[in-house]
JSON list of C-alpha atoms in Angstrom, two decimals:
[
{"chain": "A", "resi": 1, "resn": "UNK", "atom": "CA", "xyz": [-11.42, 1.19, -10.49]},
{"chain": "A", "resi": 2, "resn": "UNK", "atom": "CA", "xyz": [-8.46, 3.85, -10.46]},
{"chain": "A", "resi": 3, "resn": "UNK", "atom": "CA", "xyz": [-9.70, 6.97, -12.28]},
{"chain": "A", "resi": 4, "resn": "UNK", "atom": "CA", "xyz": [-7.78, 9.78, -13.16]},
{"chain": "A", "resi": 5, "resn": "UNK", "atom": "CA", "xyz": [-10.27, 12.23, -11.54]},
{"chain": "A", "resi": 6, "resn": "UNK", "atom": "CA", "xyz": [-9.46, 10.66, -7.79]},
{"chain": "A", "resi": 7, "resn": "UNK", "atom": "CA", "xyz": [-6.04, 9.27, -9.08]},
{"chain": "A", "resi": 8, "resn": "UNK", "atom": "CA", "xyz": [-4.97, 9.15, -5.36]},
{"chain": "A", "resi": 9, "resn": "UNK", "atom": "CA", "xyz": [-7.69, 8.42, -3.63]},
{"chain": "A", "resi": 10, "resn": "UNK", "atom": "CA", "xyz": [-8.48, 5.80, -5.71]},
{"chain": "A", "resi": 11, "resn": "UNK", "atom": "CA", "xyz": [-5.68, 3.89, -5.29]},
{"chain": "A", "resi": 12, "resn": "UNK", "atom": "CA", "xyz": [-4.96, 4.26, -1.50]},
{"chain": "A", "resi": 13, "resn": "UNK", "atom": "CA", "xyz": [-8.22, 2.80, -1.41]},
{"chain": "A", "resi": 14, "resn": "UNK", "atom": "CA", "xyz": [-7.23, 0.26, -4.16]},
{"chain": "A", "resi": 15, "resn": "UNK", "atom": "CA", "xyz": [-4.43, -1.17, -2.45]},
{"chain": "A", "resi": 16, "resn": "UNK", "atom": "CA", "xyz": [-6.20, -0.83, 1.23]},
{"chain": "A", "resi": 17, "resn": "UNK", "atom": "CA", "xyz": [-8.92, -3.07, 0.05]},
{"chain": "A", "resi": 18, "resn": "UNK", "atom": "CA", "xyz": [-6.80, -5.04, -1.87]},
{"chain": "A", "resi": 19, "resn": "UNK", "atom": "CA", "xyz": [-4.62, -6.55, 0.82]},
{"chain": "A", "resi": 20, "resn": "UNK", "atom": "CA", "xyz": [-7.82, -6.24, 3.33]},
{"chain": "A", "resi": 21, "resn": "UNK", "atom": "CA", "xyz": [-8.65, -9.37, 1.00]},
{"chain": "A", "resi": 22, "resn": "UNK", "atom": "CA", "xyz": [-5.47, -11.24, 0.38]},
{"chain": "A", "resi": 23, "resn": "UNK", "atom": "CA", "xyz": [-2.84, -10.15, 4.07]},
{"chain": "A", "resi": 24, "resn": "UNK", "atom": "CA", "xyz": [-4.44, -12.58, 6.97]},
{"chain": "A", "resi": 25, "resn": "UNK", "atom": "CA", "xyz": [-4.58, -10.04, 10.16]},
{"chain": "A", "resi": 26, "resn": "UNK", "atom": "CA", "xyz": [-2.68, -12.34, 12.77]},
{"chain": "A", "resi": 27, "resn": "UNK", "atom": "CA", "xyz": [-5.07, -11.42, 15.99]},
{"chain": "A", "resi": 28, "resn": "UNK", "atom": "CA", "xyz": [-8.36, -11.05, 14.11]},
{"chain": "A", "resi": 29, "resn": "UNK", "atom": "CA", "xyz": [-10.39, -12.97, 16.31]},
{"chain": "A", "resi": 30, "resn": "UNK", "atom": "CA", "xyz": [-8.63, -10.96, 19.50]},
{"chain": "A", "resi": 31, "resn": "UNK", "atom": "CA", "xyz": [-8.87, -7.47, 17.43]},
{"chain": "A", "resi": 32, "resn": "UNK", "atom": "CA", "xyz": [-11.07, -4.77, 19.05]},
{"chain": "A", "resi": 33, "resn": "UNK", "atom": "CA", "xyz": [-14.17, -4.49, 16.97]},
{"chain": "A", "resi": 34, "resn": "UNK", "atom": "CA", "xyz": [-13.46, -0.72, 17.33]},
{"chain": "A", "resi": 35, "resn": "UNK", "atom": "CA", "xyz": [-10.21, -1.05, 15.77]},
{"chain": "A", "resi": 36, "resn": "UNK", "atom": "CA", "xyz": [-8.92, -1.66, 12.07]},
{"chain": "A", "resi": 37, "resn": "UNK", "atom": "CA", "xyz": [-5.80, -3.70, 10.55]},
{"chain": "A", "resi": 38, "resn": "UNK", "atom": "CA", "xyz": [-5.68, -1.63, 7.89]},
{"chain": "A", "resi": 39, "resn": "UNK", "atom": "CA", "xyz": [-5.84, 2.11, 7.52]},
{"chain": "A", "resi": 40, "resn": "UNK", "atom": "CA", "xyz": [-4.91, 5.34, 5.97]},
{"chain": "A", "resi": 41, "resn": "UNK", "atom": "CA", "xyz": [-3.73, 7.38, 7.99]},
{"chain": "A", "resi": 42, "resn": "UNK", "atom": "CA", "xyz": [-1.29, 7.17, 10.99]},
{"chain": "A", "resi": 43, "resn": "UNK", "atom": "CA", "xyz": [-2.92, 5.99, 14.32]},
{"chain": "A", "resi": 44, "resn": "UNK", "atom": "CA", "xyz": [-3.67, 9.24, 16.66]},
{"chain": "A", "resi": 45, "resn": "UNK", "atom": "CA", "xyz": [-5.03, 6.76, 19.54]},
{"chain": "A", "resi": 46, "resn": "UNK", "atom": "CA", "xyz": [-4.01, 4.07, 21.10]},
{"chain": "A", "resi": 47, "resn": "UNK", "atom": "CA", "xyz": [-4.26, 0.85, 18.64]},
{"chain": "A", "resi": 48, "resn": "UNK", "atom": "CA", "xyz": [-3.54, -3.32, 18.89]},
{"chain": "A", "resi": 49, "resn": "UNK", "atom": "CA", "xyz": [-0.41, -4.31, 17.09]},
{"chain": "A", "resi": 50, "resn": "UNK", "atom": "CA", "xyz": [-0.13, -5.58, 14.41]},
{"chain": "A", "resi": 51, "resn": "UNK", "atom": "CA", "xyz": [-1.50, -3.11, 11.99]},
{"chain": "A", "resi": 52, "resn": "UNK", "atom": "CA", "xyz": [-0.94, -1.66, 8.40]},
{"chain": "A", "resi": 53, "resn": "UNK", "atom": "CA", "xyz": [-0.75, 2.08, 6.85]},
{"chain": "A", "resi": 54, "resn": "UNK", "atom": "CA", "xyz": [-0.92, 2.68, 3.63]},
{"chain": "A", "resi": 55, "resn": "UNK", "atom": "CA", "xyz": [-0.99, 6.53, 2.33]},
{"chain": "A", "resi": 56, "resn": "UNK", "atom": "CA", "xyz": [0.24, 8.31, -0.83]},
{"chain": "A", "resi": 57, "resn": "UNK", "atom": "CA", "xyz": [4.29, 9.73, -1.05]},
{"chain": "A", "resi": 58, "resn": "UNK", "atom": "CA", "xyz": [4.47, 11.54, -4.13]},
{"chain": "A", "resi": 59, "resn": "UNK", "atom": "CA", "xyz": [2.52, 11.43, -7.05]},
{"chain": "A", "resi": 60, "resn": "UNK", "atom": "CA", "xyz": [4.61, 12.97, -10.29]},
{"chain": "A", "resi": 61, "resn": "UNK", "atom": "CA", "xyz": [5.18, 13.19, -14.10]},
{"chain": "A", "resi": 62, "resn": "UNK", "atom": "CA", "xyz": [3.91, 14.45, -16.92]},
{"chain": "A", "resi": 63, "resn": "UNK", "atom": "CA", "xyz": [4.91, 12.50, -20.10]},
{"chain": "A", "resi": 64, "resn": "UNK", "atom": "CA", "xyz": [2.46, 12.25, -22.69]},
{"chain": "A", "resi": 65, "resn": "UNK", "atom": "CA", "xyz": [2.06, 9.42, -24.56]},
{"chain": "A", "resi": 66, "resn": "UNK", "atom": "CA", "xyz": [2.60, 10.96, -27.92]},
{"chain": "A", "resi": 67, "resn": "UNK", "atom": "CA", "xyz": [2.17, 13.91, -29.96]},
{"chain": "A", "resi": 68, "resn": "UNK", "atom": "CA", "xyz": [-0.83, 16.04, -29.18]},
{"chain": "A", "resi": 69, "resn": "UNK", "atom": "CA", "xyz": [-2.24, 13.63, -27.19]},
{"chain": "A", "resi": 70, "resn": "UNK", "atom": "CA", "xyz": [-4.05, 14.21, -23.53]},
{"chain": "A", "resi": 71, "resn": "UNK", "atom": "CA", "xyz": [-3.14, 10.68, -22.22]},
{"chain": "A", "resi": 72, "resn": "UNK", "atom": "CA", "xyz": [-0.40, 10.48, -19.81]},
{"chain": "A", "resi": 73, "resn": "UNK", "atom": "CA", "xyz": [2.44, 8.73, -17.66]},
{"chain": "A", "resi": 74, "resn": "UNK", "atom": "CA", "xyz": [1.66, 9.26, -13.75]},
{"chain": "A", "resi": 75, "resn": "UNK", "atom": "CA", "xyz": [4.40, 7.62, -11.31]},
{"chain": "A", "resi": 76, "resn": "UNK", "atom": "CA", "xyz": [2.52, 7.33, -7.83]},
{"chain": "A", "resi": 77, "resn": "UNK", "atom": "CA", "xyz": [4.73, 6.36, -4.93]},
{"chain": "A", "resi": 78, "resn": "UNK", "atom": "CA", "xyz": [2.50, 4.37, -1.97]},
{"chain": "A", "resi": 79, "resn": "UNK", "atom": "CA", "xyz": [3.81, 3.67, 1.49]},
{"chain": "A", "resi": 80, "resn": "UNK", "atom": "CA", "xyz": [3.07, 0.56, 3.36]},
{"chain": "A", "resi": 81, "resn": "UNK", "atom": "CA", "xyz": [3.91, 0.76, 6.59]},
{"chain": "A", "resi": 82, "resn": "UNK", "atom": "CA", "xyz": [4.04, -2.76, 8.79]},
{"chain": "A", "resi": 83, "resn": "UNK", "atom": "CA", "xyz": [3.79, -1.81, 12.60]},
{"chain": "A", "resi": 84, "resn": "UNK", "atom": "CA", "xyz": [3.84, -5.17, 14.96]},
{"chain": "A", "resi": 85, "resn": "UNK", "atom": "CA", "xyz": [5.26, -5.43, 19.08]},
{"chain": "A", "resi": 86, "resn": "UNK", "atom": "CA", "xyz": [8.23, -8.25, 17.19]},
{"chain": "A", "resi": 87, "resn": "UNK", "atom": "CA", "xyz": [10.41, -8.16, 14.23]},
{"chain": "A", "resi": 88, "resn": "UNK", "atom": "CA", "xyz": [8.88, -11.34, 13.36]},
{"chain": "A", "resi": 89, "resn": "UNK", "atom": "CA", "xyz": [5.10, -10.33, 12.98]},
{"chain": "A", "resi": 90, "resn": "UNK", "atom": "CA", "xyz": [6.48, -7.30, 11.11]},
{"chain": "A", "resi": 91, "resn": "UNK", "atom": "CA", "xyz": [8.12, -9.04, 8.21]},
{"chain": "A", "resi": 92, "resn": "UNK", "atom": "CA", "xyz": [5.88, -12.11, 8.03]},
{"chain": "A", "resi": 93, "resn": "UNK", "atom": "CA", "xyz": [3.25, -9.41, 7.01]},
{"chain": "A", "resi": 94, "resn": "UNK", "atom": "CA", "xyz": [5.53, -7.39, 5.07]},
{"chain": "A", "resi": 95, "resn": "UNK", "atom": "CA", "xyz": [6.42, -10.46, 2.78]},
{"chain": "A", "resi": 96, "resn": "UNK", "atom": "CA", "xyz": [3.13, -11.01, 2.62]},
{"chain": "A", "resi": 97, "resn": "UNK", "atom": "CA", "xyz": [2.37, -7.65, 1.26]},
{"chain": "A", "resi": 98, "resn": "UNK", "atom": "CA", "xyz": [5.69, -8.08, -1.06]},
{"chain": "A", "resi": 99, "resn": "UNK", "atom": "CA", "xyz": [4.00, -11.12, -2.35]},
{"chain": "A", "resi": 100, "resn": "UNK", "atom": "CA", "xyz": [0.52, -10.57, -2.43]},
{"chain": "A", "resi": 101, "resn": "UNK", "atom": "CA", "xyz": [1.15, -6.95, -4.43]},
{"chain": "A", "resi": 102, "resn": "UNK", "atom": "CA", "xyz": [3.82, -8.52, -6.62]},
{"chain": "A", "resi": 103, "resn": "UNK", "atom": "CA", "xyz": [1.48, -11.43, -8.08]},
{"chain": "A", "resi": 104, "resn": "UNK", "atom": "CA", "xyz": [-1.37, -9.80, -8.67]},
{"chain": "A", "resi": 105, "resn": "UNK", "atom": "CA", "xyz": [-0.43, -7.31, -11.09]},
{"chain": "A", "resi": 106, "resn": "UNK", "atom": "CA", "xyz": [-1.83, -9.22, -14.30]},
{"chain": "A", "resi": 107, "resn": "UNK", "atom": "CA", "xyz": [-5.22, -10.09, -15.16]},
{"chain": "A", "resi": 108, "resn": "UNK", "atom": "CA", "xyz": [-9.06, -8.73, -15.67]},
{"chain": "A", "resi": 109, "resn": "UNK", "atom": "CA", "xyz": [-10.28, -8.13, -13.04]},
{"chain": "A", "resi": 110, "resn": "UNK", "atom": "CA", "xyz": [-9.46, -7.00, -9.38]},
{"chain": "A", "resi": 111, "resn": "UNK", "atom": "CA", "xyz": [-5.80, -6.81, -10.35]},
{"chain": "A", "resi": 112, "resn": "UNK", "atom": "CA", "xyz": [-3.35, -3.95, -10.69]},
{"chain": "A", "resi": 113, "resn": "UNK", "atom": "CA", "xyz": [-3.08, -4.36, -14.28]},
{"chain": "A", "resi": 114, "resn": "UNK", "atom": "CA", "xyz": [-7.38, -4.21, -14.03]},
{"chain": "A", "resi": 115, "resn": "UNK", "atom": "CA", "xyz": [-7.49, -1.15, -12.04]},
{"chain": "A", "resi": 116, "resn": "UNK", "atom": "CA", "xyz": [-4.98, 0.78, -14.81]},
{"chain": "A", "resi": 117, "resn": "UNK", "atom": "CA", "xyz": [-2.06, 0.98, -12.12]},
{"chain": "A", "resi": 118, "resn": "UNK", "atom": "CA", "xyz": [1.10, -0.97, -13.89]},
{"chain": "A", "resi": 119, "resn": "UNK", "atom": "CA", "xyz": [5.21, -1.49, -13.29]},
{"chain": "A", "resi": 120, "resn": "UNK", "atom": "CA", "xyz": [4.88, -2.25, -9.68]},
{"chain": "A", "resi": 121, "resn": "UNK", "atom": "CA", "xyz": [8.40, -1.46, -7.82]},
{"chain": "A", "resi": 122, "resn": "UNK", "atom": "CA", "xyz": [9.47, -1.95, -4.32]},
{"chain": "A", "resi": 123, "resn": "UNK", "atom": "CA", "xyz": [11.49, 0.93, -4.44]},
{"chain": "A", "resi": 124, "resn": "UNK", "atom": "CA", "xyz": [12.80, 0.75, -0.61]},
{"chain": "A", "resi": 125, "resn": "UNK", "atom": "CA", "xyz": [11.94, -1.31, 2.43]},
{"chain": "A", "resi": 126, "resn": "UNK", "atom": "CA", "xyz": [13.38, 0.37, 5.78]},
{"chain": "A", "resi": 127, "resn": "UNK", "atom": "CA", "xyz": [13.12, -0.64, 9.47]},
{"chain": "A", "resi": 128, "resn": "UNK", "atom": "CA", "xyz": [12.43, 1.71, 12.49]},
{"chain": "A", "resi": 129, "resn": "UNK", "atom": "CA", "xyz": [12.64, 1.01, 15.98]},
{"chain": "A", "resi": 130, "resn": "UNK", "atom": "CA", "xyz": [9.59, 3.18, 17.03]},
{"chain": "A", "resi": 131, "resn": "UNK", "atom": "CA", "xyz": [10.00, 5.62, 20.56]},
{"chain": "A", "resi": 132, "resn": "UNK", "atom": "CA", "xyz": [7.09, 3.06, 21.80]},
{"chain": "A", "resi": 133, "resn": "UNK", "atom": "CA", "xyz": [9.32, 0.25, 21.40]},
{"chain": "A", "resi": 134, "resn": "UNK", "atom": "CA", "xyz": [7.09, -1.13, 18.66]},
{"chain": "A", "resi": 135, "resn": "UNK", "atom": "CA", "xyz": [8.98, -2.21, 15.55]},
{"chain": "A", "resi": 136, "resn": "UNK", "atom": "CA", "xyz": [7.68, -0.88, 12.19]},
{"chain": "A", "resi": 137, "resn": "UNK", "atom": "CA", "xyz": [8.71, -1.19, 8.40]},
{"chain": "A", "resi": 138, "resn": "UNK", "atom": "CA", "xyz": [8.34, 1.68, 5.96]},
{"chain": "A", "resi": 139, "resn": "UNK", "atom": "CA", "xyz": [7.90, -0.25, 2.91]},
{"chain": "A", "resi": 140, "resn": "UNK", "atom": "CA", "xyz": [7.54, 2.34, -0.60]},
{"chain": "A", "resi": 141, "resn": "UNK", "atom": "CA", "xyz": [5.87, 0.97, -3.71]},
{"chain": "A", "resi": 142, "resn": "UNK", "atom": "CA", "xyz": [5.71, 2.20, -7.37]},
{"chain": "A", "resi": 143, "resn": "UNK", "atom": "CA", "xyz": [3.05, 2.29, -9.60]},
{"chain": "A", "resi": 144, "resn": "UNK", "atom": "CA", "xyz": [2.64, 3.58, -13.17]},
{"chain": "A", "resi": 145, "resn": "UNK", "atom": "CA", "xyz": [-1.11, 5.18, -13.84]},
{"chain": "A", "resi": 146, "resn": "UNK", "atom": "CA", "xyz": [-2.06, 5.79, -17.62]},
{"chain": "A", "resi": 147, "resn": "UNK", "atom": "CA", "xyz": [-3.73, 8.96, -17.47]},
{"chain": "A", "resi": 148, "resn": "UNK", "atom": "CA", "xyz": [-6.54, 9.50, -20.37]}
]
């Protein structure tokens, strides 16, 4: 659960373990057992494409939700970043992380909606041809966290 103490920490690790659930990693039964599909941070070794980053952008506003009231609006932007060795791996995974974010935003439990994180936006998917020759796509998400 998303808690306004650990606002971003919480849901880097929401979303991480999220789509470590629902995005199918494409080499899993080749993947080093050392290695991860899905991390946090940037890689600073040498890693097995494909593989997904996700880490906070920005995390801003202020508007309370009425007068004299503590309870908040907080926008938090989130990039996932799709890094594969083809343009093809990368956007089969990035629809599937379009997809998989996009229809599970309503419900009880283990959804968006559950975890207090609402108004999901794709606000920009980009493509970069990385110095490695590996292709990668900088895709930045929206959420809306009520703040109490």
């Amino acid at each position: 659960m998303v808690a306004s103490a650990n606002i971003i920490r919480d849901t880097i690790f929401f979303v991480k373990d999220f789509l470590d659930g629902e995005v199918t990693d494409p080499i899993s039964s080749t993947r080093p057992a050392n290695e991860k599909f899905i991390m946090t941070s940037y890689p600073s070794r040498a890693v097995t494409y494909p593989l997904i980053t996700i880490k906070d952008l920005n995390t801003s506003g202020s508007m309370t939700l009425g007068f004299q009231s503590e309870a908040s609006l907080v926008e938090l932007q989130i990039e996932v970043r799709v890094w594969a060795n083809n343009i093809k791996d990368r956007d089969n995974i990035a629809d599937d992380i379009f997809d998989t974010l996009r229809l599970n935003q309503v419900g009880t439990s283990g959804t968006s909606q559950a975890n207090n994180l609402h108004d999901l936006q794709l606000l920009s998917s980009v493509n970069v041809d990385e110095d490695n020759g590996s292709k990668s796509k900088v895709m930045t998400f929206k959420f809306v966290f009520v703040a109490e």
